[in-house]
């Protein structure tokens, strides 16, 4: 999400960088799917198979559109690089810890009160800005037998789709039409692939 913000602003300030920004944003978005799969392999290996099936379509379609944009990328000079903060800073770590605790609490409470539907609501809401906390929460509840594998995978997929929607909004509002018309088809391809995977699981 932070990458989307930074490079959307770059694309808005320098129109010639729109295609480069699209490629960077989509690579970052696709890496989220790979990261969550690795996370699941470590925390709850039994979820790997259904999660991989759901993410596979998003990865394949997203990579295809992103690769097409990459091939059309022309030499555009040196890309201004944003200042990168250390992700291990104590403030960042404490902030994520607090978010994870809040999401885990809400997820457990809503899953008890409203079942999987409550969990899905938390996934859609928390996934807007961060998918890691709801992913860890879903995997934790699966390990405690409070969620089935399909319910955990659905929660994670909904969080990713929510996050993609939020990033699409950032691309439109911060990057402008030049970036949006290049990036939105790729994001829609990822979302469509995940949607197909959810339907098949």
PDB file of C-alpha atoms in Angstrom:
ATOM      1  CA  UNK A   1       0.000   0.000   0.000  1.00  0.00           C
ATOM      2  CA  UNK A   2       2.844   2.372   0.847  1.00  0.00           C
ATOM      3  CA  UNK A   3       4.468   1.572  -2.508  1.00  0.00           C
ATOM      4  CA  UNK A   4       1.208   2.417  -4.272  1.00  0.00           C
ATOM      5  CA  UNK A   5       1.029   5.789  -2.502  1.00  0.00           C
ATOM      6  CA  UNK A   6       4.651   6.708  -3.239  1.00  0.00           C
ATOM      7  CA  UNK A   7       4.681   5.730  -6.902  1.00  0.00           C
ATOM      8  CA  UNK A   8       1.220   7.120  -7.588  1.00  0.00           C
ATOM      9  CA  UNK A   9       2.559  10.474  -6.451  1.00  0.00           C
ATOM     10  CA  UNK A  10       5.634  10.022  -8.645  1.00  0.00           C
ATOM     11  CA  UNK A  11       3.411   9.277 -11.639  1.00  0.00           C
ATOM     12  CA  UNK A  12       1.255  12.326 -10.939  1.00  0.00           C
ATOM     13  CA  UNK A  13       4.300  14.610 -10.650  1.00  0.00           C
ATOM     14  CA  UNK A  14       6.081  13.070 -13.654  1.00  0.00           C
ATOM     15  CA  UNK A  15       3.613  11.797 -16.261  1.00  0.00           C
ATOM     16  CA  UNK A  16       6.365   9.994 -18.159  1.00  0.00           C
ATOM     17  CA  UNK A  17       6.852   7.695 -15.175  1.00  0.00           C
ATOM     18  CA  UNK A  18       3.269   6.343 -15.303  1.00  0.00           C
ATOM     19  CA  UNK A  19       4.176   3.037 -16.938  1.00  0.00           C
ATOM     20  CA  UNK A  20       7.170   2.519 -14.645  1.00  0.00           C
ATOM     21  CA  UNK A  21       4.983   3.265 -11.643  1.00  0.00           C
ATOM     22  CA  UNK A  22       2.391   0.761 -12.875  1.00  0.00           C
ATOM     23  CA  UNK A  23       4.997  -2.000 -13.091  1.00  0.00           C
ATOM     24  CA  UNK A  24       6.392  -1.219  -9.622  1.00  0.00           C
ATOM     25  CA  UNK A  25       2.928  -1.066  -8.038  1.00  0.00           C
ATOM     26  CA  UNK A  26       1.870  -4.350  -9.596  1.00  0.00           C
ATOM     27  CA  UNK A  27       5.075  -6.174  -8.662  1.00  0.00           C
ATOM     28  CA  UNK A  28       4.545  -5.045  -5.071  1.00  0.00           C
ATOM     29  CA  UNK A  29       0.903  -6.161  -5.179  1.00  0.00           C
ATOM     30  CA  UNK A  30       1.791  -9.576  -6.595  1.00  0.00           C
ATOM     31  CA  UNK A  31       4.499 -10.030  -3.976  1.00  0.00           C
ATOM     32  CA  UNK A  32       1.772  -9.703  -1.343  1.00  0.00           C
ATOM     33  CA  UNK A  33       0.211 -12.933  -2.629  1.00  0.00           C
ATOM     34  CA  UNK A  34       3.535 -14.749  -2.477  1.00  0.00           C
ATOM     35  CA  UNK A  35       4.295 -13.371   0.985  1.00  0.00           C
ATOM     36  CA  UNK A  36       0.940 -14.469   2.373  1.00  0.00           C
ATOM     37  CA  UNK A  37       1.425 -17.944   0.910  1.00  0.00           C
ATOM     38  CA  UNK A  38       4.822 -18.262   2.611  1.00  0.00           C
ATOM     39  CA  UNK A  39       3.289 -16.953   5.835  1.00  0.00           C
ATOM     40  CA  UNK A  40       0.598 -19.626   5.666  1.00  0.00           C
ATOM     41  CA  UNK A  41       3.213 -22.316   5.006  1.00  0.00           C
ATOM     42  CA  UNK A  42       4.967 -21.371   8.236  1.00  0.00           C
ATOM     43  CA  UNK A  43       1.939 -20.740  10.481  1.00  0.00           C
ATOM     44  CA  UNK A  44      -0.670 -23.205   9.155  1.00  0.00           C
ATOM     45  CA  UNK A  45       0.679 -25.604   6.486  1.00  0.00           C
ATOM     46  CA  UNK A  46      -2.714 -27.309   6.091  1.00  0.00           C
ATOM     47  CA  UNK A  47      -4.074 -24.120   4.494  1.00  0.00           C
ATOM     48  CA  UNK A  48      -1.436 -24.020   1.764  1.00  0.00           C
ATOM     49  CA  UNK A  49      -3.260 -26.083  -0.846  1.00  0.00           C
ATOM     50  CA  UNK A  50      -6.577 -24.164  -0.903  1.00  0.00           C
ATOM     51  CA  UNK A  51      -4.806 -20.813  -0.509  1.00  0.00           C
ATOM     52  CA  UNK A  52      -2.438 -21.570  -3.403  1.00  0.00           C
ATOM     53  CA  UNK A  53      -5.409 -22.524  -5.576  1.00  0.00           C
ATOM     54  CA  UNK A  54      -7.139 -19.214  -4.812  1.00  0.00           C
ATOM     55  CA  UNK A  55      -4.018 -17.092  -5.370  1.00  0.00           C
ATOM     56  CA  UNK A  56      -2.778 -18.954  -8.465  1.00  0.00           C
ATOM     57  CA  UNK A  57      -5.291 -17.351 -10.813  1.00  0.00           C
ATOM     58  CA  UNK A  58      -4.542 -13.873  -9.466  1.00  0.00           C
ATOM     59  CA  UNK A  59      -0.808 -14.406  -9.864  1.00  0.00           C
ATOM     60  CA  UNK A  60      -1.056 -15.780 -13.402  1.00  0.00           C
ATOM     61  CA  UNK A  61      -3.440 -13.125 -14.730  1.00  0.00           C
ATOM     62  CA  UNK A  62      -1.692 -10.319 -12.838  1.00  0.00           C
ATOM     63  CA  UNK A  63       1.729 -11.370 -14.083  1.00  0.00           C
ATOM     64  CA  UNK A  64       0.466 -11.562 -17.662  1.00  0.00           C
ATOM     65  CA  UNK A  65      -0.852  -7.985 -17.655  1.00  0.00           C
ATOM     66  CA  UNK A  66       2.151  -6.677 -15.723  1.00  0.00           C
ATOM     67  CA  UNK A  67       4.566  -8.390 -18.126  1.00  0.00           C
ATOM     68  CA  UNK A  68       2.755  -6.752 -21.039  1.00  0.00           C
ATOM     69  CA  UNK A  69       3.248  -3.349 -19.399  1.00  0.00           C
ATOM     70  CA  UNK A  70       6.883  -4.154 -18.678  1.00  0.00           C
ATOM     71  CA  UNK A  71       7.555  -5.031 -22.335  1.00  0.00           C
ATOM     72  CA  UNK A  72       6.129  -1.692 -23.410  1.00  0.00           C
ATOM     73  CA  UNK A  73       8.213   0.158 -20.894  1.00  0.00           C
ATOM     74  CA  UNK A  74      10.587   2.535 -22.646  1.00  0.00           C
ATOM     75  CA  UNK A  75      13.760   4.078 -21.309  1.00  0.00           C
ATOM     76  CA  UNK A  76      12.493   6.958 -19.200  1.00  0.00           C
ATOM     77  CA  UNK A  77      15.584   8.092 -17.391  1.00  0.00           C
ATOM     78  CA  UNK A  78      16.434   7.540 -13.761  1.00  0.00           C
ATOM     79  CA  UNK A  79      13.435   6.965 -11.517  1.00  0.00           C
ATOM     80  CA  UNK A  80      13.489   9.124  -8.377  1.00  0.00           C
ATOM     81  CA  UNK A  81      13.612   6.747  -5.432  1.00  0.00           C
ATOM     82  CA  UNK A  82      11.567   7.459  -2.313  1.00  0.00           C
ATOM     83  CA  UNK A  83      13.100   7.590   1.117  1.00  0.00           C
ATOM     84  CA  UNK A  84      12.713   4.147   2.650  1.00  0.00           C
ATOM     85  CA  UNK A  85      12.241   3.767   6.373  1.00  0.00           C
ATOM     86  CA  UNK A  86      13.571   0.832   8.353  1.00  0.00           C
ATOM     87  CA  UNK A  87      10.624  -1.596   8.750  1.00  0.00           C
ATOM     88  CA  UNK A  88      12.118  -2.917  12.004  1.00  0.00           C
ATOM     89  CA  UNK A  89      11.778   0.422  13.816  1.00  0.00           C
ATOM     90  CA  UNK A  90      10.249  -0.046  17.252  1.00  0.00           C
ATOM     91  CA  UNK A  91       7.345   2.297  16.485  1.00  0.00           C
ATOM     92  CA  UNK A  92       6.467   0.316  13.356  1.00  0.00           C
ATOM     93  CA  UNK A  93       6.766  -2.992  15.203  1.00  0.00           C
ATOM     94  CA  UNK A  94       4.610  -1.799  18.111  1.00  0.00           C
ATOM     95  CA  UNK A  95       2.025  -0.362  15.713  1.00  0.00           C
ATOM     96  CA  UNK A  96       1.707  -3.651  13.874  1.00  0.00           C
ATOM     97  CA  UNK A  97       1.569  -5.555  17.163  1.00  0.00           C
ATOM     98  CA  UNK A  98      -1.307  -3.381  18.356  1.00  0.00           C
ATOM     99  CA  UNK A  99      -3.129  -3.761  15.027  1.00  0.00           C
ATOM    100  CA  UNK A 100      -2.645  -7.527  15.078  1.00  0.00           C
ATOM    101  CA  UNK A 101      -3.983  -7.761  18.642  1.00  0.00           C
ATOM    102  CA  UNK A 102      -7.034  -5.658  17.771  1.00  0.00           C
ATOM    103  CA  UNK A 103      -7.781  -7.641  14.620  1.00  0.00           C
ATOM    104  CA  UNK A 104      -7.300 -10.967  16.429  1.00  0.00           C
ATOM    105  CA  UNK A 105      -9.649  -9.863  19.210  1.00  0.00           C
ATOM    106  CA  UNK A 106     -12.329  -8.620  16.793  1.00  0.00           C
ATOM    107  CA  UNK A 107     -11.950 -11.692  14.601  1.00  0.00           C
ATOM    108  CA  UNK A 108     -12.305 -14.125  17.496  1.00  0.00           C
ATOM    109  CA  UNK A 109     -15.252 -12.231  18.974  1.00  0.00           C
ATOM    110  CA  UNK A 110     -17.129 -11.865  15.697  1.00  0.00           C
ATOM    111  CA  UNK A 111     -16.440 -15.454  14.694  1.00  0.00           C
ATOM    112  CA  UNK A 112     -18.027 -16.560  17.985  1.00  0.00           C
ATOM    113  CA  UNK A 113     -20.964 -14.165  17.672  1.00  0.00           C
ATOM    114  CA  UNK A 114     -21.637 -14.214  13.944  1.00  0.00           C
ATOM    115  CA  UNK A 115     -19.602 -17.171  12.680  1.00  0.00           C
ATOM    116  CA  UNK A 116     -17.694 -16.923   9.416  1.00  0.00           C
ATOM    117  CA  UNK A 117     -19.763 -13.922   8.282  1.00  0.00           C
ATOM    118  CA  UNK A 118     -18.387 -11.881  11.173  1.00  0.00           C
ATOM    119  CA  UNK A 119     -14.868 -12.895  10.248  1.00  0.00           C
ATOM    120  CA  UNK A 120     -15.462 -11.896   6.648  1.00  0.00           C
ATOM    121  CA  UNK A 121     -16.605  -8.451   7.757  1.00  0.00           C
ATOM    122  CA  UNK A 122     -13.389  -7.975   9.765  1.00  0.00           C
ATOM    123  CA  UNK A 123     -11.376  -9.158   6.749  1.00  0.00           C
ATOM    124  CA  UNK A 124     -12.998  -6.617   4.441  1.00  0.00           C
ATOM    125  CA  UNK A 125     -12.541  -3.770   6.917  1.00  0.00           C
ATOM    126  CA  UNK A 126      -8.991  -4.490   8.111  1.00  0.00           C
ATOM    127  CA  UNK A 127      -7.798  -5.553   4.677  1.00  0.00           C
ATOM    128  CA  UNK A 128      -8.237  -2.039   3.319  1.00  0.00           C
ATOM    129  CA  UNK A 129      -4.864  -0.927   4.644  1.00  0.00           C
ATOM    130  CA  UNK A 130      -3.151  -4.105   5.861  1.00  0.00           C
ATOM    131  CA  UNK A 131      -3.541  -7.786   4.978  1.00  0.00           C
ATOM    132  CA  UNK A 132      -0.929  -9.266   7.300  1.00  0.00           C
ATOM    133  CA  UNK A 133      -2.840  -8.853  10.563  1.00  0.00           C
ATOM    134  CA  UNK A 134      -6.051 -10.475   9.302  1.00  0.00           C
ATOM    135  CA  UNK A 135      -4.024 -13.232   7.626  1.00  0.00           C
ATOM    136  CA  UNK A 136      -2.237 -14.097  10.868  1.00  0.00           C
ATOM    137  CA  UNK A 137      -5.538 -13.896  12.752  1.00  0.00           C
ATOM    138  CA  UNK A 138      -7.280 -16.212  10.290  1.00  0.00           C
ATOM    139  CA  UNK A 139      -4.441 -18.722  10.387  1.00  0.00           C
ATOM    140  CA  UNK A 140      -4.383 -18.592  14.184  1.00  0.00           C
ATOM    141  CA  UNK A 141      -8.141 -19.226  14.425  1.00  0.00           C
ATOM    142  CA  UNK A 142      -7.781 -22.085  11.940  1.00  0.00           C
ATOM    143  CA  UNK A 143      -5.065 -23.634  14.115  1.00  0.00           C
ATOM    144  CA  UNK A 144      -7.426 -23.363  17.096  1.00  0.00           C
ATOM    145  CA  UNK A 145     -10.199 -25.103  15.085  1.00  0.00           C
ATOM    146  CA  UNK A 146     -12.386 -22.003  15.218  1.00  0.00           C
ATOM    147  CA  UNK A 147     -12.316 -21.634  11.421  1.00  0.00           C
ATOM    148  CA  UNK A 148     -12.283 -24.220   8.660  1.00  0.00           C
ATOM    149  CA  UNK A 149      -9.584 -24.097   6.002  1.00  0.00           C
ATOM    150  CA  UNK A 150     -12.064 -22.744   3.452  1.00  0.00           C
ATOM    151  CA  UNK A 151     -13.257 -20.034   5.867  1.00  0.00           C
ATOM    152  CA  UNK A 152      -9.677 -18.996   6.681  1.00  0.00           C
ATOM    153  CA  UNK A 153      -8.734 -18.867   2.989  1.00  0.00           C
ATOM    154  CA  UNK A 154     -11.892 -16.919   2.148  1.00  0.00           C
ATOM    155  CA  UNK A 155     -11.103 -14.369   4.878  1.00  0.00           C
ATOM    156  CA  UNK A 156      -7.572 -13.902   3.549  1.00  0.00           C
ATOM    157  CA  UNK A 157      -8.791 -13.608  -0.043  1.00  0.00           C
ATOM    158  CA  UNK A 158     -11.438 -11.031   0.930  1.00  0.00           C
ATOM    159  CA  UNK A 159      -8.778  -8.993   2.723  1.00  0.00           C
ATOM    160  CA  UNK A 160      -6.587  -9.049  -0.395  1.00  0.00           C
ATOM    161  CA  UNK A 161      -9.510  -7.996  -2.601  1.00  0.00           C
ATOM    162  CA  UNK A 162     -10.356  -5.207  -0.165  1.00  0.00           C
ATOM    163  CA  UNK A 163      -6.740  -4.058  -0.211  1.00  0.00           C
ATOM    164  CA  UNK A 164      -6.680  -4.111  -4.018  1.00  0.00           C
ATOM    165  CA  UNK A 165      -9.815  -1.967  -4.077  1.00  0.00           C
ATOM    166  CA  UNK A 166      -8.230   0.519  -1.688  1.00  0.00           C
ATOM    167  CA  UNK A 167      -5.044   0.663  -3.774  1.00  0.00           C
ATOM    168  CA  UNK A 168      -7.094   1.181  -6.925  1.00  0.00           C
ATOM    169  CA  UNK A 169      -8.658   4.204  -5.235  1.00  0.00           C
ATOM    170  CA  UNK A 170      -5.195   5.514  -4.367  1.00  0.00           C
ATOM    171  CA  UNK A 171      -4.049   5.076  -7.958  1.00  0.00           C
ATOM    172  CA  UNK A 172      -7.038   7.034  -9.246  1.00  0.00           C
ATOM    173  CA  UNK A 173      -6.930   9.851  -6.681  1.00  0.00           C
ATOM    174  CA  UNK A 174      -3.163  10.256  -6.319  1.00  0.00           C
ATOM    175  CA  UNK A 175      -1.817   9.081  -9.660  1.00  0.00           C
ATOM    176  CA  UNK A 176      -4.362  10.456 -12.082  1.00  0.00           C
ATOM    177  CA  UNK A 177      -5.868   8.980 -15.219  1.00  0.00           C
ATOM    178  CA  UNK A 178      -2.537   8.293 -16.936  1.00  0.00           C
ATOM    179  CA  UNK A 179      -1.550   5.852 -14.196  1.00  0.00           C
ATOM    180  CA  UNK A 180      -5.078   4.531 -13.615  1.00  0.00           C
ATOM    181  CA  UNK A 181      -5.658   3.408 -17.212  1.00  0.00           C
ATOM    182  CA  UNK A 182      -2.443   1.392 -17.068  1.00  0.00           C
ATOM    183  CA  UNK A 183      -2.755  -0.026 -13.555  1.00  0.00           C
ATOM    184  CA  UNK A 184      -6.471  -0.752 -13.088  1.00  0.00           C
ATOM    185  CA  UNK A 185      -6.625  -3.487 -15.781  1.00  0.00           C
ATOM    186  CA  UNK A 186      -3.797  -5.321 -14.018  1.00  0.00           C
ATOM    187  CA  UNK A 187      -5.497  -4.974 -10.631  1.00  0.00           C
ATOM    188  CA  UNK A 188      -8.778  -6.171 -12.112  1.00  0.00           C
ATOM    189  CA  UNK A 189      -6.968  -9.170 -13.579  1.00  0.00           C
ATOM    190  CA  UNK A 190      -5.582 -10.089 -10.147  1.00  0.00           C
ATOM    191  CA  UNK A 191      -9.011  -9.640  -8.542  1.00  0.00           C
ATOM    192  CA  UNK A 192     -10.686 -11.729 -11.247  1.00  0.00           C
ATOM    193  CA  UNK A 193      -8.158 -14.520 -10.807  1.00  0.00           C
ATOM    194  CA  UNK A 194      -8.687 -14.578  -7.043  1.00  0.00           C
ATOM    195  CA  UNK A 195     -12.451 -14.483  -7.519  1.00  0.00           C
ATOM    196  CA  UNK A 196     -12.313 -17.482  -9.852  1.00  0.00           C
ATOM    197  CA  UNK A 197     -10.118 -19.307  -7.339  1.00  0.00           C
ATOM    198  CA  UNK A 198     -12.598 -18.614  -4.536  1.00  0.00           C
ATOM    199  CA  UNK A 199     -15.425 -19.927  -6.667  1.00  0.00           C
ATOM    200  CA  UNK A 200     -13.536 -23.156  -7.359  1.00  0.00           C
ATOM    201  CA  UNK A 201     -12.385 -23.853  -3.777  1.00  0.00           C
TER     202      UNK A 201
END
